[in-house]
Short mmCIF file of C-alpha atoms in Angstrom, two decimals:
data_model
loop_
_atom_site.label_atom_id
_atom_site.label_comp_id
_atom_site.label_asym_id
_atom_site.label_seq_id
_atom_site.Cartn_x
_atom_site.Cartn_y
_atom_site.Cartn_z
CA UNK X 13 190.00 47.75 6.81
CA UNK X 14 187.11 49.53 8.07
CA UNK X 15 183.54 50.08 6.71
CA UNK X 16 181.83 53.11 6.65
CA UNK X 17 177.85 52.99 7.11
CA UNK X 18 176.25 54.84 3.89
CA UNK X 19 175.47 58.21 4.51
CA UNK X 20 171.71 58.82 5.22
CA UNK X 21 169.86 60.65 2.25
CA UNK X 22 169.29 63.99 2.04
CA UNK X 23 165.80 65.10 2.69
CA UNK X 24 163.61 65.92 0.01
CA UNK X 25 162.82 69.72 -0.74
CA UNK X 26 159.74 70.56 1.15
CA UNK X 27 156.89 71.52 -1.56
CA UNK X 28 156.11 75.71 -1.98
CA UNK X 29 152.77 76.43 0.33
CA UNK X 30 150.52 77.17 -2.58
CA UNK X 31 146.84 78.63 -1.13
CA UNK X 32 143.73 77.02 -2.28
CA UNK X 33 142.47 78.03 -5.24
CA UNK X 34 139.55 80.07 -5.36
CA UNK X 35 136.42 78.95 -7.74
CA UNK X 36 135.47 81.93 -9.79
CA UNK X 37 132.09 82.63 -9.73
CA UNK X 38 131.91 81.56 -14.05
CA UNK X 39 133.09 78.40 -12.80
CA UNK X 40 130.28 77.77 -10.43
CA UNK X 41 128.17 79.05 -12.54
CA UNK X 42 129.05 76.26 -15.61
CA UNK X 43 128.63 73.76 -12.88
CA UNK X 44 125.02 75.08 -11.99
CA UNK X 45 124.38 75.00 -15.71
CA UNK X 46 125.37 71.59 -16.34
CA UNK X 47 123.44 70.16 -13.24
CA UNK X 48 120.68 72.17 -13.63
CA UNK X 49 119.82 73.12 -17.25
CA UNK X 50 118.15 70.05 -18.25
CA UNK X 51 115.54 70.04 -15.69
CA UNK X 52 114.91 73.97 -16.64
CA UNK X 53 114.49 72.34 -20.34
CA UNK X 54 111.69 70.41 -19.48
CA UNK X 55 109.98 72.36 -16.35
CA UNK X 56 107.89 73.87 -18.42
CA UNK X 57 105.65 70.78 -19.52
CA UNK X 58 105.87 69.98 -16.30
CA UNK X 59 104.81 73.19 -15.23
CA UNK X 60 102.10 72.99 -17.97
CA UNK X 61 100.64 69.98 -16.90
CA UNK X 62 100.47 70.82 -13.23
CA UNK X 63 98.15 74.03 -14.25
CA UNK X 64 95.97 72.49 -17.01
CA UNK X 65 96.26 69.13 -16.11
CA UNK X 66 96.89 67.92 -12.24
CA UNK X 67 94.99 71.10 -10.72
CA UNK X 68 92.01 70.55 -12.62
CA UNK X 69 92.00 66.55 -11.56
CA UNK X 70 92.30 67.66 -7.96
CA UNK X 71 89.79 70.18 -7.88
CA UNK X 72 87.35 67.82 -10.13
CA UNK X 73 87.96 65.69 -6.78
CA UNK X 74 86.77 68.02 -4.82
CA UNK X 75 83.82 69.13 -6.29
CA UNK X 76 82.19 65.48 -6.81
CA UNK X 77 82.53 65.43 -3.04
CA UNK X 78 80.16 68.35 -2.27
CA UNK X 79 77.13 69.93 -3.47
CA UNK X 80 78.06 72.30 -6.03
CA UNK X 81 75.38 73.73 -8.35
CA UNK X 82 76.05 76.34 -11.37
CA UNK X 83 74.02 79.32 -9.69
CA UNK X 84 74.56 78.28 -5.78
CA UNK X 85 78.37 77.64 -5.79
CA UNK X 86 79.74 75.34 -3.44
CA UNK X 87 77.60 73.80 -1.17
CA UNK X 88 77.50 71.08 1.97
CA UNK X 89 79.63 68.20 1.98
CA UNK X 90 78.14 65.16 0.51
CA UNK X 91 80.82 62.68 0.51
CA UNK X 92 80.36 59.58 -2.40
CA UNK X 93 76.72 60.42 -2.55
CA UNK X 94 76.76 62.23 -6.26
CA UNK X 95 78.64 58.45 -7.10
CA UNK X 96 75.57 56.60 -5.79
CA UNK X 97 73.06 59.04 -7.34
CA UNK X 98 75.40 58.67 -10.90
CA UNK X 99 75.55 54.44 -10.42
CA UNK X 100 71.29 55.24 -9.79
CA UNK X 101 70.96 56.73 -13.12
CA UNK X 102 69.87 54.81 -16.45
CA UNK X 103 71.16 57.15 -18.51
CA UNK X 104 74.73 56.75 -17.20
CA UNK X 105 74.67 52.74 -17.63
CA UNK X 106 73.65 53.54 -21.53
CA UNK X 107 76.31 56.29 -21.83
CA UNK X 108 79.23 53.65 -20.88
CA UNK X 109 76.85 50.87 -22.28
CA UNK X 110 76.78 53.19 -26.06
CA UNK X 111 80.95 54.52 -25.14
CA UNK X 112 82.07 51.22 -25.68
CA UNK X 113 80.51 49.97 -28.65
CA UNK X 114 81.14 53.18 -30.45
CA UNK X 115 84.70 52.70 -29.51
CA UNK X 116 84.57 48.94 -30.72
CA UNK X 117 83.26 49.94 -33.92
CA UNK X 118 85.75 52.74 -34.37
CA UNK X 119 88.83 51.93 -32.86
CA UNK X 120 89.40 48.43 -34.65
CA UNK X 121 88.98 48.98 -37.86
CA UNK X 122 90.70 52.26 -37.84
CA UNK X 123 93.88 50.61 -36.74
CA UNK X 124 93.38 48.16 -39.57
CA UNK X 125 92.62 50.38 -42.31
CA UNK X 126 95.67 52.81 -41.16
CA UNK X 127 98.21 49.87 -41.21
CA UNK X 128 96.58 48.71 -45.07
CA UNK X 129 97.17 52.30 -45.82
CA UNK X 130 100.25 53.03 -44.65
CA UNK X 131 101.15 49.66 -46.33
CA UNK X 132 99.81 50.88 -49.62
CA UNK X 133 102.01 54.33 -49.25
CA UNK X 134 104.85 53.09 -48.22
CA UNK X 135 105.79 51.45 -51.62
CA UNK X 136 107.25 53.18 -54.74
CA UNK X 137 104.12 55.21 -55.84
CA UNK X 138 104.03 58.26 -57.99
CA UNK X 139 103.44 61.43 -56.61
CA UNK X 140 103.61 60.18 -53.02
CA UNK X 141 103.83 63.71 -51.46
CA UNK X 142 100.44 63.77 -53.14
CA UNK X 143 98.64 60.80 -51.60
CA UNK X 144 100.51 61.04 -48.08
CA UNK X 145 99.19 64.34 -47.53
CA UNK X 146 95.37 63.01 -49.17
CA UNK X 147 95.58 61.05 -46.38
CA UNK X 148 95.37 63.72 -43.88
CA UNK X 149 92.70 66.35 -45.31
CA UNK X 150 89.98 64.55 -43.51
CA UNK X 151 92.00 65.24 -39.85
CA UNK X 152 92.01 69.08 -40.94
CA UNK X 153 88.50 69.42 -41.34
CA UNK X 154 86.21 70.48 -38.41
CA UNK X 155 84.27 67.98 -36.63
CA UNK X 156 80.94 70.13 -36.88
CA UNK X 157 81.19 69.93 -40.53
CA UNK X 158 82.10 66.26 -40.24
CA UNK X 159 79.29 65.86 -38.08
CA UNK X 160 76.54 68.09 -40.34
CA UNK X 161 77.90 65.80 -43.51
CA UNK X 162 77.74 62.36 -42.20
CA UNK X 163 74.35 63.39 -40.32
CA UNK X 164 73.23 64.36 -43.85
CA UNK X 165 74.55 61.00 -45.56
CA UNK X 166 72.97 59.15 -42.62
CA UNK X 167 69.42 60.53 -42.72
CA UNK X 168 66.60 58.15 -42.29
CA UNK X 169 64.02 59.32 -44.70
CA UNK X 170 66.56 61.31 -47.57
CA UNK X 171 70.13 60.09 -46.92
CA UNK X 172 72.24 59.02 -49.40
CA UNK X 173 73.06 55.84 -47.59
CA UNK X 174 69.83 54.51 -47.70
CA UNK X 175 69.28 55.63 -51.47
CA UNK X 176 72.25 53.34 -52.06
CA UNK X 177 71.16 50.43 -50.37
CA UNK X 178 67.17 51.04 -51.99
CA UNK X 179 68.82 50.71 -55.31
CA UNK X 180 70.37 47.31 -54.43
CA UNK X 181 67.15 46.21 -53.06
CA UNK X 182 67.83 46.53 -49.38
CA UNK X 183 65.30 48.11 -46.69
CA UNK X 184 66.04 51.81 -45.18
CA UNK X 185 68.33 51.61 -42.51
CA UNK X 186 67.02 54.10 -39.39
CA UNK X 187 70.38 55.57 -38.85
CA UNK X 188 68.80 58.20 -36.10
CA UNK X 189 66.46 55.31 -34.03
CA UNK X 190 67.98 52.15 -33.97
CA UNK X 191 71.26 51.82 -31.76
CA UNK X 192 73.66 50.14 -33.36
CA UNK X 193 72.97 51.46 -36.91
CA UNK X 194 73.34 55.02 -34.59
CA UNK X 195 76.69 53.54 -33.41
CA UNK X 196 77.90 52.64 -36.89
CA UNK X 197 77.31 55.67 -38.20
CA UNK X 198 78.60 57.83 -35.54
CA UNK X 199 81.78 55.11 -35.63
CA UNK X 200 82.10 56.26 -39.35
CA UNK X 201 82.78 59.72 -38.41
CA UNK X 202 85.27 58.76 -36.18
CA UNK X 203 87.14 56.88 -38.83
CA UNK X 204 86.78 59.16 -41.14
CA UNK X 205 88.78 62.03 -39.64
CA UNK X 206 91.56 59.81 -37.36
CA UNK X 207 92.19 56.81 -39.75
CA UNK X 208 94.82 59.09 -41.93
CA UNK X 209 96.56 60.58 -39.26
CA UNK X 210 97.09 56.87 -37.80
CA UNK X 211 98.35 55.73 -41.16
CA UNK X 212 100.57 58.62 -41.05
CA UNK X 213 101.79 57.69 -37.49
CA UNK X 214 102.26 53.98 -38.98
CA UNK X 215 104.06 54.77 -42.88
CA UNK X 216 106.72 56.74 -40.43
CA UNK X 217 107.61 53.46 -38.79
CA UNK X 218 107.58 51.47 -41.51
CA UNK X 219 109.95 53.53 -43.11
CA UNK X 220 112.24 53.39 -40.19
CA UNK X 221 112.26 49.36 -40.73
CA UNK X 222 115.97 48.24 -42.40
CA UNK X 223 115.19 47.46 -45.90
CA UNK X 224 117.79 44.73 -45.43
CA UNK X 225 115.56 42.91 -43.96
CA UNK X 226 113.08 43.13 -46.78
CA UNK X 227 116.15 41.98 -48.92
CA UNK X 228 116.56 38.98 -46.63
CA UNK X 229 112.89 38.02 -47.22
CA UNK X 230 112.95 38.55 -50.82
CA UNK X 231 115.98 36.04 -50.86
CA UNK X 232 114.70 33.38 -48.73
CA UNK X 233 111.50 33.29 -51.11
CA UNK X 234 109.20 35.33 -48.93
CA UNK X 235 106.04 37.21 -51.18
CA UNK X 236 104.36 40.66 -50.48
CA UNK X 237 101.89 39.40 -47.65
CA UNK X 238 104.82 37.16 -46.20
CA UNK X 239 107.07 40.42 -46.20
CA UNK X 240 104.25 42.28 -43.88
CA UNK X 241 103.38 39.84 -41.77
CA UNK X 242 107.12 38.38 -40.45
CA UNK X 243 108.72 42.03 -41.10
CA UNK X 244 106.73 44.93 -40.87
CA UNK X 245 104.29 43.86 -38.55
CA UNK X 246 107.00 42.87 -36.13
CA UNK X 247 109.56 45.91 -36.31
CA UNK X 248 106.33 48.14 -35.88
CA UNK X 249 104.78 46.13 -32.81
CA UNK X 250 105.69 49.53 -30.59
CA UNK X 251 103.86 51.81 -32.56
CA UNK X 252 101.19 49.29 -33.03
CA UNK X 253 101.17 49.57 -29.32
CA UNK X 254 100.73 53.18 -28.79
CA UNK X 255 97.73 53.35 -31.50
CA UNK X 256 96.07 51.15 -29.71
CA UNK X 257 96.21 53.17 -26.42
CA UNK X 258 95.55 56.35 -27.67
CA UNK X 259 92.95 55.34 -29.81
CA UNK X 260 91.54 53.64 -26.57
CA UNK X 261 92.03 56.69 -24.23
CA UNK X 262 90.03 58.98 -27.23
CA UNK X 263 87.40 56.61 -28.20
CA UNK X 264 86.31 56.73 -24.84
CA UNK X 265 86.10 60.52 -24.55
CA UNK X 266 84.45 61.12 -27.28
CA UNK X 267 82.08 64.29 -27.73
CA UNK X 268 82.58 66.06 -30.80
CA UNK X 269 80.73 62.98 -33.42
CA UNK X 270 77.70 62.16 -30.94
CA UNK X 271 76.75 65.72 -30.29
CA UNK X 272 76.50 67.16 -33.77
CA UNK X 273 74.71 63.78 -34.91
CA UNK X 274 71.31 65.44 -34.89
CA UNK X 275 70.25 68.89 -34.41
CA UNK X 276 69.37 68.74 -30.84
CA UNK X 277 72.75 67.48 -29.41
CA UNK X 278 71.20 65.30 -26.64
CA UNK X 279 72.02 61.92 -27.85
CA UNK X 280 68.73 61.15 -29.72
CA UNK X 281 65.59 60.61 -28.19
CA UNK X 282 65.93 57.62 -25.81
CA UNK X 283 69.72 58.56 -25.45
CA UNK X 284 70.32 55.73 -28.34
CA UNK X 285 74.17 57.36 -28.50
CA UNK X 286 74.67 59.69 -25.45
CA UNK X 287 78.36 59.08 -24.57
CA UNK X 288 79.73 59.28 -21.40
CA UNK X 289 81.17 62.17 -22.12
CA UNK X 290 77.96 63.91 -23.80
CA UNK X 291 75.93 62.49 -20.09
CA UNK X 292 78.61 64.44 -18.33
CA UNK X 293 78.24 67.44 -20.09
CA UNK X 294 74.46 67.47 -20.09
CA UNK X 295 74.85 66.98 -15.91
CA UNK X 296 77.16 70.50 -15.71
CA UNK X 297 75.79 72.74 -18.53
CA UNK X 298 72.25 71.10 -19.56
CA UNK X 299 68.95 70.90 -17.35
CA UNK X 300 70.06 69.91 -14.46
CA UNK X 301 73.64 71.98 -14.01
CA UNK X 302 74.89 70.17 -11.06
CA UNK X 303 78.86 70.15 -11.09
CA UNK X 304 78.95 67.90 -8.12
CA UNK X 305 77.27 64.90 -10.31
CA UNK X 306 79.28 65.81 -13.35
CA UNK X 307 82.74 65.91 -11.60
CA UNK X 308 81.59 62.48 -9.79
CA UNK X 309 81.03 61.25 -13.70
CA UNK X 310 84.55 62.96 -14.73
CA UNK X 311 86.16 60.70 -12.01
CA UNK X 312 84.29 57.48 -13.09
CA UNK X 313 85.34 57.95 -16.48
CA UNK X 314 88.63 58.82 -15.42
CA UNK X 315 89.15 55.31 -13.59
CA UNK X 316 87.36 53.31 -16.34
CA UNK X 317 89.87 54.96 -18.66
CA UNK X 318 92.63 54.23 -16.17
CA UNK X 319 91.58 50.33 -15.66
CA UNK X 320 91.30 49.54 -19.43
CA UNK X 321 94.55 51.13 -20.10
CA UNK X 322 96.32 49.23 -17.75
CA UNK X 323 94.65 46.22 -18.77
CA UNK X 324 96.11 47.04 -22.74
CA UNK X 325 99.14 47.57 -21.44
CA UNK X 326 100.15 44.54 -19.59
CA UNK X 327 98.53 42.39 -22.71
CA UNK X 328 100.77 44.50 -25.69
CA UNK X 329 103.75 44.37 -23.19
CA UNK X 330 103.44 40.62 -23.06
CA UNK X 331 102.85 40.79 -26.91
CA UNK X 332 106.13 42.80 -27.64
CA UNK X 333 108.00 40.71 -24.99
CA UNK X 334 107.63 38.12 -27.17
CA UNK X 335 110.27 36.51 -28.77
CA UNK X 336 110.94 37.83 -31.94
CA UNK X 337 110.94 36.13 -35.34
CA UNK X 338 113.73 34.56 -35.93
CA UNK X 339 115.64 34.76 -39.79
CA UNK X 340 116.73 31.87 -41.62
CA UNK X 341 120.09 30.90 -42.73
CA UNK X 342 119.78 32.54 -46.19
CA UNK X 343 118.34 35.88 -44.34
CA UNK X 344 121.14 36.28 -42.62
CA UNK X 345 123.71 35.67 -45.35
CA UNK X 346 122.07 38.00 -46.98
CA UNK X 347 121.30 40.76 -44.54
CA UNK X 348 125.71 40.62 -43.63
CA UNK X 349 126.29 40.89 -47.54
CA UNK X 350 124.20 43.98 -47.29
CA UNK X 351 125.88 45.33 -44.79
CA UNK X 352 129.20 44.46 -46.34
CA UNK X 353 128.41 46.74 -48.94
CA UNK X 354 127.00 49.47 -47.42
CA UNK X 355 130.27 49.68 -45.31
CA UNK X 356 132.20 49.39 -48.43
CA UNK X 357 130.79 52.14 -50.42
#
């Protein structure tokens, strides 16, 4: 009996050449778009910024490094001097000196009254439309008429203010001499026209909050203030956080308030509330119209800006990297039964 080996098997069919295909030029086109759109979409604040923002920091640079006068143009190269002749100047020590308490009186309660407000509109009031847009009005109006009002109201000899406080017995405040009453009032301006637009800023994020939380707190016994304080205040930590920075980064360029205070615009007689700001102009455009000395005081405000924003940031971010508060058995029954029966309607 003999065996046969198995017969070998058959090759397979050699695949059809096919040549490669060809992208069309629609094809590469798509991919461009795809790749490529998105940074076109935003180029232009980029673009934006670069003209009216980074160009005129450079060039600031470069002008508080030379001579540079309004009539004479560009002149030798100086180096830091205009810095040393700025950090030589009174005046400039009382600009940041009067900068800073202005913003202290401005800038904390304004963030305070906001949140009260925004508190107050966020629950179920009649005619809400009505009072949310109140709120604003004082943001719309101009800050010379602000500033010709409040000067008015703040008037040593015939202001209202001090009519109000003679009737209660109380001594005539000189709004226009001494320096802090000067502060408070030109801190009152301030308030005045930015405190609404905060508490605008602050009732959207408060709305954004889950109400099932609120629910949670209601159930576990929690009142009102107890609500605000372990809910709202903690699901609206970020947007407390950028208030606080902006409000930091304009109360220390303010210009508007301080220079229609009084009728001369120079920051009252022994510079009682000249700004940093207000010194800066008065070095470019004023008596002495040296750009070299202004752009040197640009660049120091620029840095002290720069410093104490960094130094708010790293304290909120350690604030809202904070643990969170934590809810209680009952809360979280509750806040799952609310879900339940959202998901089930």
């Amino acid at each position: 009996m003999s065996l046969k080996s198995p017969a070998p098997p058959a090759p397979a069919p050699e695949a059809p050449y096919r040549a490669p295909r060809r992208v069309g030029f629609s094809q590469t086109l798509s991919r461009w778009d795809v790749k490529v759109s998105p940074y076109l979409y935003i180029s232009p604040f980029f673009i934006l910024f670069a003209v009216t923002g980074l160009f005129p920091l450079v060039y600031t640079a470069v002008v508080s490094l030379h001579q540079w006068t309004l009539l004479g143009g560009q002149g030798d190269f100086v180096g830091f001097q205009n810095y040393i002749d700025v950090f030589n100047q009174p005046n400039f020590w009382k600009s940041l000196r009067n900068t800073f308490s202005i913003f202290l009186f401005s800038s904390v309660p304004q963030v305070v009254v906001a949140i009260a407000i925004a508190a107050l509109l966020d629950q179920n009031l009649r005619a809400r439309t009505f009072w949310r847009m109140g709120v604003l009005l004082p943001y719309v109006v101009a800050p010379v008429a602000v500033g010709l009002i409040f000067g008015r109201l703040f008037a040593d000899q015939s202001g209202l203010i001090n009519a109000w406080l003679g009737a209660i017995g109380i001594d005539p405040v000189k709004w226009h001499v001494d320096v802090i009453p000067s502060h408070i009032a030109i801190a009152s301006m301030v308030n005045f026209r930015w405190t609404g637009y905060n508490a605008l800023i602050f009732l959207a994020a408060m709305q954004a909050v889950p109400r099932e939380l609120y629910e949670a707190a209601i159930i576990d016994g929690a009142g009102r203030m107890r609500q605000f304080f372990s809910v709202t205040v903690p699901q609206i930590r970020s947007t407390i956080i950028f208030i606080i920075i902006t409000s930091t980064i304009g109360g220390l360029q303010i210009f508007d308030e301080p220079r229609v205070y009084d009728e001369y615009g120079t920051g009252g007689a022994d510079k009682q509330w000249l700004t940093t700001t207000l010194y800066l102009y008065d070095l470019g455009w004023g008596t002495q119209a040296n750009f070299g000395r202004a752009a040197a005081v640009a660049w120091l405000l620029f840095i002290v800006i720069i410093a104490i924003g960094l130094v708010n940031f790293a304290i909120t971010r350690r604030i809202s990297s904070g643990d969170a508060p934590k809810m209680t058995r009952n809360q979280r029954r509750a806040y799952a039964r609310a879900n339940a029966a959202r998901r089930n309607r």
